[in-house]
Amino acid sequence: MAAGKGTRMKSRLPKVLHRLAGRALLQHVLDAAATLQASRIITITGHGAEQVEAAVQAPALQFVRQSPQLGTGHAVQQALPLLQDEGTTLILNGDVPLIRPETARALVEACAGERLALLTIELDDPSGYGRIVRSGDARGGHVLGIVEHKDAAPEQRAIREVYTGMMAAPNRLLKRWLAELRNDNAQGEYYLTDVVAMAVAEGVPVVASHAGSEIEVLGVNSPLQLADLERRFQRSRAEALMEAGVRLADPARFDLRGELVCGGDVEIDVNCVFEGRVVLGEGARIGANCVIRNAEIAAGAVIHPFTHIDGEKAGVQVGEGAMIGPFARLRPGAVLGPEVHIGNFVEVKNSTLARGAKANHLAYLGDATVGERVNYGAGSITANYDGANKHRTVIGADAHVGSNCVLVAPVTIGAGATIGGGSTITKDAPEGQLTVARARQASLPGWTRPKKGG
Ligand code: UD1
Ligand code: MG
C-alpha cells in the first residue's frame, strides 16, 4: 500500500518516496518483498502515483491506482481483480521500510492458506496505532479485533499491543471480507483492519505473531519519525560493521546509504557518509567528514578529512598506500595507483595516475594520463575542454610540471620533462628537456613609481 498522502510529512514529495539510508521507503519494502518469490508484487499507488511508479522497481511488479484514497481497506480492494482466487496475499505497508524478509515469510507461513495472520508488537508508546483487542484482560486471550487509535475508547488506548500494518490472508476470504467493509468510523474510511472482526465472527482462526524487533515494524509518518528510524537503522549497520572489526570512532556519527565492504583493521573517523558501493581495503583509514560514493579504496590508503569522492557510474579507484586530502575531490574515472598523493583542493576526473604520482596543492587533472612519479605543481590545470569536446593530456613518467601551468589539451609532456612554472603549454613538450612558455622577465633600470599629489 503506497497510495496515502502522508499529510504529516508536510512535503510535496509522496511519503513513500522519502529516503531512508538513501533508498525510497517503498523501495525498501519492495526489496524485502522481492526475496519472497511471490508470483506477483502489486503496489497500490494514488497520491503522486506517476512519480511513485517511476521511482521504484521490483521483479514482477504491477501497479494499481487508488483514487480517491478512502482508507487501507479501500486500497486493497483495488488490487482484488489481480489476485488469484486461491493462494495467500501478504499485505505490507509502503511506509514501514525495514520489514525483514524472514518476518514477512513467517507471516505467510502462519497464514498457511487458511488463517488470518497479523503481525503485532508491544510498544511503550502505542499512540496512533491500531490496538489489538483480545478476549479477557489477560494477554494471550484470543484476538477479537483491531481498533484504530481514533476510534479507541480510553481503556482500549491503554493497550500496548498494536497492529504493525502487515497481515497475510487467504485470497478467497480476503476477497469476500473486503467486499463487506463499511466506513462508519471516526475517519470515515474503509479500514483494512476491520477484516479481523469479520474473521472472528466467522470462526476463522486469527493468529497474531509478534515481530522480533521494533525497528522492522516502525512506520514513518513525520519528519521526526523518519529521522528517528534513520538513526536506529544506522546504529544497527554500525554495530554490524564493528562486530566485523571495523573501528568506527563514533557509531552515532556514521551514515551508510548503500553497501560498505571492509577488510581488516579499517578505521573510520566521525561524520563520514558512504553511498552506493564502497570497498575499503585492509588497514584503510578514513578521516573525519568524508563523503565517499561508488569507490574502491585499496589497502593501507589514507583518506584525510573533508575529502569528497564520487565515482558516480564510472567509479573511483584509490591504490594501495595512497594519501588523499584533506579537502580533495575525486570524480568519476579517477584511477589512482599505489602511493599516489592528492593534496588539498585538488580535483581529479577521468584520469589515471601511475604509482607515486603527486598533485599536492590546488590543481585540476581532467582526462589525463599521468606517469609514475610525476610531480604536478600547485595551481596547475589541464585545460581539457574546448567548449565542445574533451581532450586528453598525457604526462610521461618522472615529468615535473611547475606551479601555475595550463596544459592545453590535447597535449603530451614527455617523460622526464620539466615545465617551467607559469607556462601555458599548447604544443607537445619533449622528453627530458625544460620547456618554458611565458613572457621573459625584464627589469627597467631607473624606473620610478608614480607619486601621490605629484
Ligand atoms: C494503519 C492501520 C493501523 C496500524 C498502522 C501501522 C488501518 C486502518 N490502520 O494505520 O491499525 O497500526 O497502519 O502503521 O489500516 N494507504 C493507502 N490508501 C489509503 C490509505 C492508506 O494506500 O487510502 C497506505 C498508506 O500509503 C500507507 C499505508 O496504507 O503506506 C498505511 O496508511 P496510514 O494512513 O499510514 O495508516 P495508519 O493510520 O498509520
Ligand atoms: Mg501510518
mmCIF file of N, CA and C in Angstrom, residues 101-210:
data_model
loop_
_atom_site.group_PDB
_atom_site.id
_atom_site.type_symbol
_atom_site.label_atom_id
_atom_site.label_comp_id
_atom_site.label_asym_id
_atom_site.label_seq_id
_atom_site.Cartn_x
_atom_site.Cartn_y
_atom_site.Cartn_z
ATOM 1 N N PRO A 101 12.796 -9.857 5.526
ATOM 2 C CA PRO A 101 12.202 -10.942 4.727
ATOM 3 C C PRO A 101 11.794 -12.138 5.586
ATOM 4 N N GLU A 102 12.576 -12.482 6.607
ATOM 5 C CA GLU A 102 12.246 -13.635 7.458
ATOM 6 C C GLU A 102 10.901 -13.422 8.151
ATOM 7 N N THR A 103 10.681 -12.204 8.612
ATOM 8 C CA THR A 103 9.435 -11.902 9.316
ATOM 9 C C THR A 103 8.250 -11.983 8.371
ATOM 10 N N ALA A 104 8.430 -11.448 7.168
ATOM 11 C CA ALA A 104 7.354 -11.487 6.180
ATOM 12 C C ALA A 104 7.035 -12.936 5.814
ATOM 13 N N ARG A 105 8.090 -13.745 5.652
ATOM 14 C CA ARG A 105 7.877 -15.147 5.287
ATOM 15 C C ARG A 105 7.142 -15.887 6.402
ATOM 16 N N ALA A 106 7.516 -15.607 7.651
ATOM 17 C CA ALA A 106 6.870 -16.271 8.791
ATOM 18 C C ALA A 106 5.383 -15.925 8.840
ATOM 19 N N LEU A 107 5.049 -14.723 8.426
ATOM 20 C CA LEU A 107 3.646 -14.303 8.424
ATOM 21 C C LEU A 107 2.858 -15.116 7.391
ATOM 22 N N VAL A 108 3.455 -15.307 6.225
ATOM 23 C CA VAL A 108 2.800 -16.112 5.183
ATOM 24 C C VAL A 108 2.634 -17.552 5.683
ATOM 25 N N GLU A 109 3.669 -18.064 6.363
ATOM 26 C CA GLU A 109 3.574 -19.434 6.870
ATOM 27 C C GLU A 109 2.513 -19.553 7.957
ATOM 28 N N ALA A 110 2.388 -18.525 8.802
ATOM 29 C CA ALA A 110 1.374 -18.556 9.861
ATOM 30 C C ALA A 110 -0.034 -18.540 9.258
ATOM 31 N N CYS A 111 -0.190 -17.911 8.127
ATOM 32 C CA CYS A 111 -1.485 -17.888 7.441
ATOM 33 C C CYS A 111 -1.817 -19.289 6.912
ATOM 34 N N ALA A 112 -0.827 -19.944 6.352
ATOM 35 C CA ALA A 112 -0.965 -21.325 5.854
ATOM 36 C C ALA A 112 -2.192 -21.493 4.953
ATOM 37 N N GLY A 113 -2.556 -20.444 4.263
ATOM 38 C CA GLY A 113 -3.649 -20.548 3.297
ATOM 39 C C GLY A 113 -5.027 -20.654 3.912
ATOM 40 N N GLU A 114 -5.124 -20.616 5.259
ATOM 41 C CA GLU A 114 -6.464 -20.753 5.847
ATOM 42 C C GLU A 114 -6.719 -19.874 7.067
ATOM 43 N N ARG A 115 -5.660 -19.244 7.599
ATOM 44 C CA ARG A 115 -5.880 -18.387 8.769
ATOM 45 C C ARG A 115 -5.620 -16.935 8.395
ATOM 46 N N LEU A 116 -6.026 -16.038 9.282
ATOM 47 C CA LEU A 116 -5.674 -14.629 9.114
ATOM 48 C C LEU A 116 -4.507 -14.361 10.061
ATOM 49 N N ALA A 117 -3.362 -14.001 9.487
ATOM 50 C CA ALA A 117 -2.159 -13.808 10.310
ATOM 51 C C ALA A 117 -1.812 -12.332 10.386
ATOM 52 N N LEU A 118 -1.706 -11.834 11.598
ATOM 53 C CA LEU A 118 -1.385 -10.421 11.828
ATOM 54 C C LEU A 118 -0.011 -10.306 12.438
ATOM 55 N N LEU A 119 0.709 -9.280 12.054
ATOM 56 C CA LEU A 119 1.983 -9.012 12.711
ATOM 57 C C LEU A 119 1.737 -7.904 13.733
ATOM 58 N N THR A 120 2.039 -8.212 14.972
ATOM 59 C CA THR A 120 1.796 -7.227 16.044
ATOM 60 C C THR A 120 3.083 -6.995 16.826
ATOM 61 N N ILE A 121 3.047 -5.976 17.659
ATOM 62 C CA ILE A 121 4.196 -5.713 18.546
ATOM 63 C C ILE A 121 3.698 -4.910 19.738
ATOM 64 N N GLU A 122 4.405 -5.044 20.859
ATOM 65 C CA GLU A 122 4.065 -4.220 22.023
ATOM 66 C C GLU A 122 4.963 -2.992 22.025
ATOM 67 N N LEU A 123 4.331 -1.842 22.120
ATOM 68 C CA LEU A 123 5.097 -0.592 22.126
ATOM 69 C C LEU A 123 4.888 0.143 23.438
ATOM 70 N N ASP A 124 5.951 0.791 23.908
ATOM 71 C CA ASP A 124 5.805 1.611 25.114
ATOM 72 C C ASP A 124 4.865 2.773 24.837
ATOM 73 N N ASP A 125 4.973 3.313 23.634
ATOM 74 C CA ASP A 125 4.072 4.401 23.258
ATOM 75 C C ASP A 125 3.271 3.962 22.031
ATOM 76 N N PRO A 126 2.058 3.411 22.258
ATOM 77 C CA PRO A 126 1.286 2.861 21.140
ATOM 78 C C PRO A 126 0.431 3.909 20.430
ATOM 79 N N SER A 127 0.562 5.172 20.779
ATOM 80 C CA SER A 127 -0.400 6.140 20.257
ATOM 81 C C SER A 127 -0.289 6.250 18.741
ATOM 82 N N GLY A 128 -1.461 6.378 18.106
ATOM 83 C CA GLY A 128 -1.526 6.464 16.650
ATOM 84 C C GLY A 128 -1.769 5.125 15.985
ATOM 85 N N TYR A 129 -1.428 4.038 16.652
ATOM 86 C CA TYR A 129 -1.551 2.712 16.040
ATOM 87 C C TYR A 129 -2.912 2.077 16.331
ATOM 88 N N GLY A 130 -3.271 1.086 15.490
ATOM 89 C CA GLY A 130 -4.443 0.264 15.760
ATOM 90 C C GLY A 130 -4.118 -0.696 16.902
ATOM 91 N N ARG A 131 -5.032 -0.803 17.889
ATOM 92 C CA ARG A 131 -4.778 -1.668 19.051
ATOM 93 C C ARG A 131 -5.360 -3.061 18.832
ATOM 94 N N ILE A 132 -4.667 -4.067 19.313
ATOM 95 C CA ILE A 132 -5.130 -5.445 19.237
ATOM 96 C C ILE A 132 -6.014 -5.715 20.450
ATOM 97 N N VAL A 133 -7.289 -5.910 20.186
ATOM 98 C CA VAL A 133 -8.231 -6.178 21.281
ATOM 99 C C VAL A 133 -8.371 -7.692 21.421
ATOM 100 N N ARG A 134 -8.146 -8.171 22.660
ATOM 101 C CA ARG A 134 -8.211 -9.612 22.908
ATOM 102 C C ARG A 134 -9.317 -9.929 23.912
ATOM 103 N N SER A 135 -9.757 -11.186 23.915
ATOM 104 C CA SER A 135 -10.771 -11.608 24.875
ATOM 105 C C SER A 135 -10.163 -11.668 26.280
ATOM 106 N N GLY A 136 -10.975 -11.383 27.312
ATOM 107 C CA GLY A 136 -10.455 -11.403 28.680
ATOM 108 C C GLY A 136 -9.460 -10.277 28.832
ATOM 109 N N ASP A 137 -8.906 -10.044 30.031
ATOM 110 C CA ASP A 137 -7.919 -8.976 30.088
ATOM 111 C C ASP A 137 -6.498 -9.501 30.112
ATOM 112 N N ALA A 138 -6.380 -10.823 30.242
ATOM 113 C CA ALA A 138 -5.024 -11.372 30.269
ATOM 114 C C ALA A 138 -4.444 -11.362 28.855
ATOM 115 N N ARG A 139 -3.171 -11.089 28.763
ATOM 116 C CA ARG A 139 -2.511 -11.183 27.465
ATOM 117 C C ARG A 139 -2.568 -12.630 27.021
ATOM 118 N N GLY A 140 -2.702 -12.857 25.774
ATOM 119 C CA GLY A 140 -2.764 -14.236 25.308
ATOM 120 C C GLY A 140 -4.172 -14.703 25.070
ATOM 121 N N GLY A 141 -5.194 -13.852 25.415
ATOM 122 C CA GLY A 141 -6.567 -14.174 25.040
ATOM 123 C C GLY A 141 -6.681 -14.146 23.526
ATOM 124 N N HIS A 142 -7.809 -14.630 23.016
ATOM 125 C CA HIS A 142 -7.982 -14.639 21.556
ATOM 126 C C HIS A 142 -8.114 -13.230 21.017
ATOM 127 N N VAL A 143 -7.617 -13.036 19.814
ATOM 128 C CA VAL A 143 -7.780 -11.740 19.162
ATOM 129 C C VAL A 143 -9.242 -11.580 18.772
ATOM 130 N N LEU A 144 -9.824 -10.442 19.140
ATOM 131 C CA LEU A 144 -11.215 -10.163 18.777
ATOM 132 C C LEU A 144 -11.315 -9.159 17.633
ATOM 133 N N GLY A 145 -10.319 -8.280 17.565
ATOM 134 C CA GLY A 145 -10.384 -7.271 16.516
ATOM 135 C C GLY A 145 -9.278 -6.240 16.678
ATOM 136 N N ILE A 146 -9.256 -5.289 15.745
ATOM 137 C CA ILE A 146 -8.315 -4.172 15.826
ATOM 138 C C ILE A 146 -9.143 -2.898 15.906
ATOM 139 N N VAL A 147 -8.801 -2.061 16.876
ATOM 140 C CA VAL A 147 -9.482 -0.774 16.998
ATOM 141 C C VAL A 147 -8.478 0.328 16.689
ATOM 142 N N GLU A 148 -8.819 1.169 15.715
ATOM 143 C CA GLU A 148 -7.930 2.271 15.369
ATOM 144 C C GLU A 148 -7.834 3.268 16.519
ATOM 145 N N HIS A 149 -6.688 3.895 16.631
ATOM 146 C CA HIS A 149 -6.460 4.843 17.726
ATOM 147 C C HIS A 149 -7.603 5.852 17.838
ATOM 148 N N LYS A 150 -7.991 6.407 16.689
ATOM 149 C CA LYS A 150 -9.009 7.467 16.727
ATOM 150 C C LYS A 150 -10.375 6.954 17.152
ATOM 151 N N ASP A 151 -10.606 5.642 16.998
ATOM 152 C CA ASP A 151 -11.893 5.066 17.383
ATOM 153 C C ASP A 151 -11.851 4.428 18.763
ATOM 154 N N ALA A 152 -10.667 4.385 19.367
ATOM 155 C CA ALA A 152 -10.496 3.599 20.587
ATOM 156 C C ALA A 152 -11.023 4.334 21.821
ATOM 157 N N ALA A 153 -11.695 3.572 22.704
ATOM 158 C CA ALA A 153 -12.111 4.103 23.997
ATOM 159 C C ALA A 153 -10.864 4.225 24.877
ATOM 160 N N PRO A 154 -10.928 5.063 25.931
ATOM 161 C CA PRO A 154 -9.751 5.276 26.778
ATOM 162 C C PRO A 154 -9.100 3.980 27.259
ATOM 163 N N GLU A 155 -9.924 2.995 27.681
ATOM 164 C CA GLU A 155 -9.299 1.772 28.184
ATOM 165 C C GLU A 155 -8.644 0.970 27.045
ATOM 166 N N GLN A 156 -9.154 1.136 25.817
ATOM 167 C CA GLN A 156 -8.512 0.468 24.679
ATOM 168 C C GLN A 156 -7.198 1.156 24.324
ATOM 169 N N ARG A 157 -7.166 2.467 24.523
ATOM 170 C CA ARG A 157 -5.917 3.178 24.214
ATOM 171 C C ARG A 157 -4.786 2.743 25.133
ATOM 172 N N ALA A 158 -5.143 2.157 26.271
ATOM 173 C CA ALA A 158 -4.098 1.690 27.199
ATOM 174 C C ALA A 158 -3.446 0.395 26.698
ATOM 175 N N ILE A 159 -4.068 -0.251 25.704
ATOM 176 C CA ILE A 159 -3.488 -1.499 25.178
ATOM 177 C C ILE A 159 -2.183 -1.174 24.459
ATOM 178 N N ARG A 160 -1.156 -1.945 24.783
ATOM 179 C CA ARG A 160 0.147 -1.653 24.183
ATOM 180 C C ARG A 160 0.472 -2.536 22.982
ATOM 181 N N GLU A 161 -0.329 -3.605 22.812
ATOM 182 C CA GLU A 161 -0.091 -4.452 21.638
ATOM 183 C C GLU A 161 -0.769 -3.802 20.430
ATOM 184 N N VAL A 162 0.007 -3.521 19.391
ATOM 185 C CA VAL A 162 -0.539 -2.810 18.238
ATOM 186 C C VAL A 162 -0.355 -3.615 16.962
ATOM 187 N N TYR A 163 -1.180 -3.267 15.989
ATOM 188 C CA TYR A 163 -1.078 -3.861 14.653
ATOM 189 C C TYR A 163 0.009 -3.106 13.885
ATOM 190 N N THR A 164 0.896 -3.851 13.267
ATOM 191 C CA THR A 164 2.027 -3.218 12.582
ATOM 192 C C THR A 164 1.671 -2.753 11.180
ATOM 193 N N GLY A 165 0.479 -3.125 10.709
ATOM 194 C CA GLY A 165 0.098 -2.766 9.335
ATOM 195 C C GLY A 165 0.380 -3.894 8.354
ATOM 196 N N MET A 166 0.863 -5.040 8.862
ATOM 197 C CA MET A 166 1.202 -6.150 7.973
ATOM 198 C C MET A 166 0.383 -7.379 8.330
ATOM 199 N N MET A 167 -0.229 -7.973 7.307
ATOM 200 C CA MET A 167 -1.014 -9.190 7.531
ATOM 201 C C MET A 167 -0.896 -10.113 6.325
ATOM 202 N N ALA A 168 -1.228 -11.389 6.561
ATOM 203 C CA ALA A 168 -1.325 -12.350 5.459
ATOM 204 C C ALA A 168 -2.686 -13.001 5.554
ATOM 205 N N ALA A 169 -3.368 -13.113 4.404
ATOM 206 C CA ALA A 169 -4.728 -13.640 4.415
ATOM 207 C C ALA A 169 -4.956 -14.533 3.199
ATOM 208 N N PRO A 170 -5.829 -15.561 3.365
ATOM 209 C CA PRO A 170 -6.199 -16.384 2.201
ATOM 210 C C PRO A 170 -6.972 -15.516 1.213
ATOM 211 N N ASN A 171 -6.634 -15.607 -0.055
ATOM 212 C CA ASN A 171 -7.267 -14.740 -1.056
ATOM 213 C C ASN A 171 -8.786 -14.863 -1.067
ATOM 214 N N ARG A 172 -9.286 -16.126 -0.988
ATOM 215 C CA ARG A 172 -10.741 -16.274 -1.156
ATOM 216 C C ARG A 172 -11.486 -15.596 -0.016
ATOM 217 N N LEU A 173 -10.924 -15.605 1.205
ATOM 218 C CA LEU A 173 -11.579 -14.925 2.335
ATOM 219 C C LEU A 173 -11.412 -13.412 2.220
ATOM 220 N N LEU A 174 -10.215 -13.006 1.855
ATOM 221 C CA LEU A 174 -9.931 -11.572 1.753
ATOM 222 C C LEU A 174 -10.887 -10.912 0.766
ATOM 223 N N LYS A 175 -11.098 -11.579 -0.353
ATOM 224 C CA LYS A 175 -11.992 -11.009 -1.375
ATOM 225 C C LYS A 175 -13.397 -10.811 -0.816
ATOM 226 N N ARG A 176 -13.863 -11.798 -0.082
ATOM 227 C CA ARG A 176 -15.217 -11.703 0.454
ATOM 228 C C ARG A 176 -15.304 -10.626 1.537
ATOM 229 N N TRP A 177 -14.326 -10.639 2.449
ATOM 230 C CA TRP A 177 -14.369 -9.666 3.552
ATOM 231 C C TRP A 177 -14.296 -8.236 3.039
ATOM 232 N N LEU A 178 -13.394 -7.998 2.104
ATOM 233 C CA LEU A 178 -13.213 -6.617 1.637
ATOM 234 C C LEU A 178 -14.480 -6.080 0.986
ATOM 235 N N ALA A 179 -15.248 -6.976 0.349
ATOM 236 C CA ALA A 179 -16.488 -6.541 -0.295
ATOM 237 C C ALA A 179 -17.509 -6.071 0.737
ATOM 238 N N GLU A 180 -17.323 -6.505 1.977
ATOM 239 C CA GLU A 180 -18.304 -6.171 3.018
ATOM 240 C C GLU A 180 -17.888 -5.009 3.915
ATOM 241 N N LEU A 181 -16.748 -4.383 3.640
ATOM 242 C CA LEU A 181 -16.276 -3.308 4.532
ATOM 243 C C LEU A 181 -17.219 -2.113 4.525
ATOM 244 N N ARG A 182 -17.323 -1.462 5.661
ATOM 245 C CA ARG A 182 -18.093 -0.211 5.769
ATOM 246 C C ARG A 182 -17.191 0.889 6.322
ATOM 247 N N ASN A 183 -17.647 2.123 6.176
ATOM 248 C CA ASN A 183 -16.775 3.229 6.605
ATOM 249 C C ASN A 183 -17.387 4.042 7.749
ATOM 250 N N ASP A 184 -18.202 3.368 8.582
ATOM 251 C CA ASP A 184 -18.825 4.105 9.686
ATOM 252 C C ASP A 184 -17.901 4.151 10.898
ATOM 253 N N ASN A 185 -16.855 4.952 10.775
ATOM 254 C CA ASN A 185 -15.882 5.079 11.866
ATOM 255 C C ASN A 185 -15.399 6.523 11.958
ATOM 256 N N ALA A 186 -14.512 6.762 12.900
ATOM 257 C CA ALA A 186 -14.093 8.137 13.201
ATOM 258 C C ALA A 186 -13.515 8.855 11.990
ATOM 259 N N GLN A 187 -12.863 8.117 11.082
ATOM 260 C CA GLN A 187 -12.200 8.773 9.955
ATOM 261 C C GLN A 187 -13.019 8.680 8.664
ATOM 262 N N GLY A 188 -14.186 7.987 8.722
ATOM 263 C CA GLY A 188 -14.984 7.803 7.514
ATOM 264 C C GLY A 188 -14.219 7.047 6.438
ATOM 265 N N GLU A 189 -13.365 6.128 6.849
ATOM 266 C CA GLU A 189 -12.530 5.382 5.897
ATOM 267 C C GLU A 189 -12.898 3.903 5.915
ATOM 268 N N TYR A 190 -12.512 3.210 4.831
ATOM 269 C CA TYR A 190 -12.655 1.752 4.805
ATOM 270 C C TYR A 190 -11.376 1.167 5.405
ATOM 271 N N TYR A 191 -11.516 0.630 6.593
ATOM 272 C CA TYR A 191 -10.339 0.128 7.314
ATOM 273 C C TYR A 191 -10.070 -1.333 6.940
ATOM 274 N N LEU A 192 -8.874 -1.607 6.475
ATOM 275 C CA LEU A 192 -8.471 -2.992 6.255
ATOM 276 C C LEU A 192 -8.575 -3.788 7.556
ATOM 277 N N THR A 193 -8.291 -3.106 8.651
ATOM 278 C CA THR A 193 -8.232 -3.781 9.942
ATOM 279 C C THR A 193 -9.582 -4.341 10.389
ATOM 280 N N ASP A 194 -10.678 -3.898 9.757
ATOM 281 C CA ASP A 194 -11.992 -4.434 10.124
ATOM 282 C C ASP A 194 -12.158 -5.899 9.713
ATOM 283 N N VAL A 195 -11.287 -6.395 8.821
ATOM 284 C CA VAL A 195 -11.425 -7.806 8.420
ATOM 285 C C VAL A 195 -11.152 -8.742 9.604
ATOM 286 N N VAL A 196 -10.469 -8.241 10.613
ATOM 287 C CA VAL A 196 -10.144 -9.105 11.751
ATOM 288 C C VAL A 196 -11.426 -9.516 12.486
ATOM 289 N N ALA A 197 -12.287 -8.539 12.768
ATOM 290 C CA ALA A 197 -13.553 -8.861 13.446
ATOM 291 C C ALA A 197 -14.408 -9.777 12.570
ATOM 292 N N MET A 198 -14.340 -9.597 11.253
ATOM 293 C CA MET A 198 -15.106 -10.463 10.347
ATOM 294 C C MET A 198 -14.612 -11.906 10.441
ATOM 295 N N ALA A 199 -13.305 -12.068 10.483
ATOM 296 C CA ALA A 199 -12.742 -13.415 10.603
ATOM 297 C C ALA A 199 -13.208 -14.051 11.907
ATOM 298 N N VAL A 200 -13.147 -13.266 12.988
ATOM 299 C CA VAL A 200 -13.548 -13.785 14.297
ATOM 300 C C VAL A 200 -15.022 -14.207 14.259
ATOM 301 N N ALA A 201 -15.855 -13.375 13.646
ATOM 302 C CA ALA A 201 -17.291 -13.674 13.587
ATOM 303 C C ALA A 201 -17.570 -14.962 12.818
ATOM 304 N N GLU A 202 -16.721 -15.257 11.829
ATOM 305 C CA GLU A 202 -16.925 -16.465 11.029
ATOM 306 C C GLU A 202 -16.229 -17.683 11.609
ATOM 307 N N GLY A 203 -15.503 -17.466 12.700
ATOM 308 C CA GLY A 203 -14.764 -18.585 13.283
ATOM 309 C C GLY A 203 -13.488 -18.934 12.528
ATOM 310 N N VAL A 204 -13.012 -18.029 11.664
ATOM 311 C CA VAL A 204 -11.708 -18.245 11.000
ATOM 312 C C VAL A 204 -10.609 -17.914 12.015
ATOM 313 N N PRO A 205 -9.670 -18.826 12.219
ATOM 314 C CA PRO A 205 -8.638 -18.551 13.220
ATOM 315 C C PRO A 205 -7.804 -17.304 12.881
ATOM 316 N N VAL A 206 -7.576 -16.487 13.896
ATOM 317 C CA VAL A 206 -6.727 -15.308 13.725
ATOM 318 C C VAL A 206 -5.473 -15.518 14.554
ATOM 319 N N VAL A 207 -4.318 -15.476 13.918
ATOM 320 C CA VAL A 207 -3.076 -15.631 14.677
ATOM 321 C C VAL A 207 -2.310 -14.314 14.644
ATOM 322 N N ALA A 208 -1.874 -13.902 15.806
ATOM 323 C CA ALA A 208 -1.089 -12.674 15.887
ATOM 324 C C ALA A 208 0.342 -13.068 16.209
ATOM 325 N N SER A 209 1.255 -12.905 15.255
ATOM 326 C CA SER A 209 2.648 -13.202 15.607
ATOM 327 C C SER A 209 3.367 -11.909 15.941
ATOM 328 N N HIS A 210 4.211 -12.010 16.955
ATOM 329 C CA HIS A 210 4.939 -10.838 17.410
ATOM 330 C C HIS A 210 6.163 -10.607 16.554
#
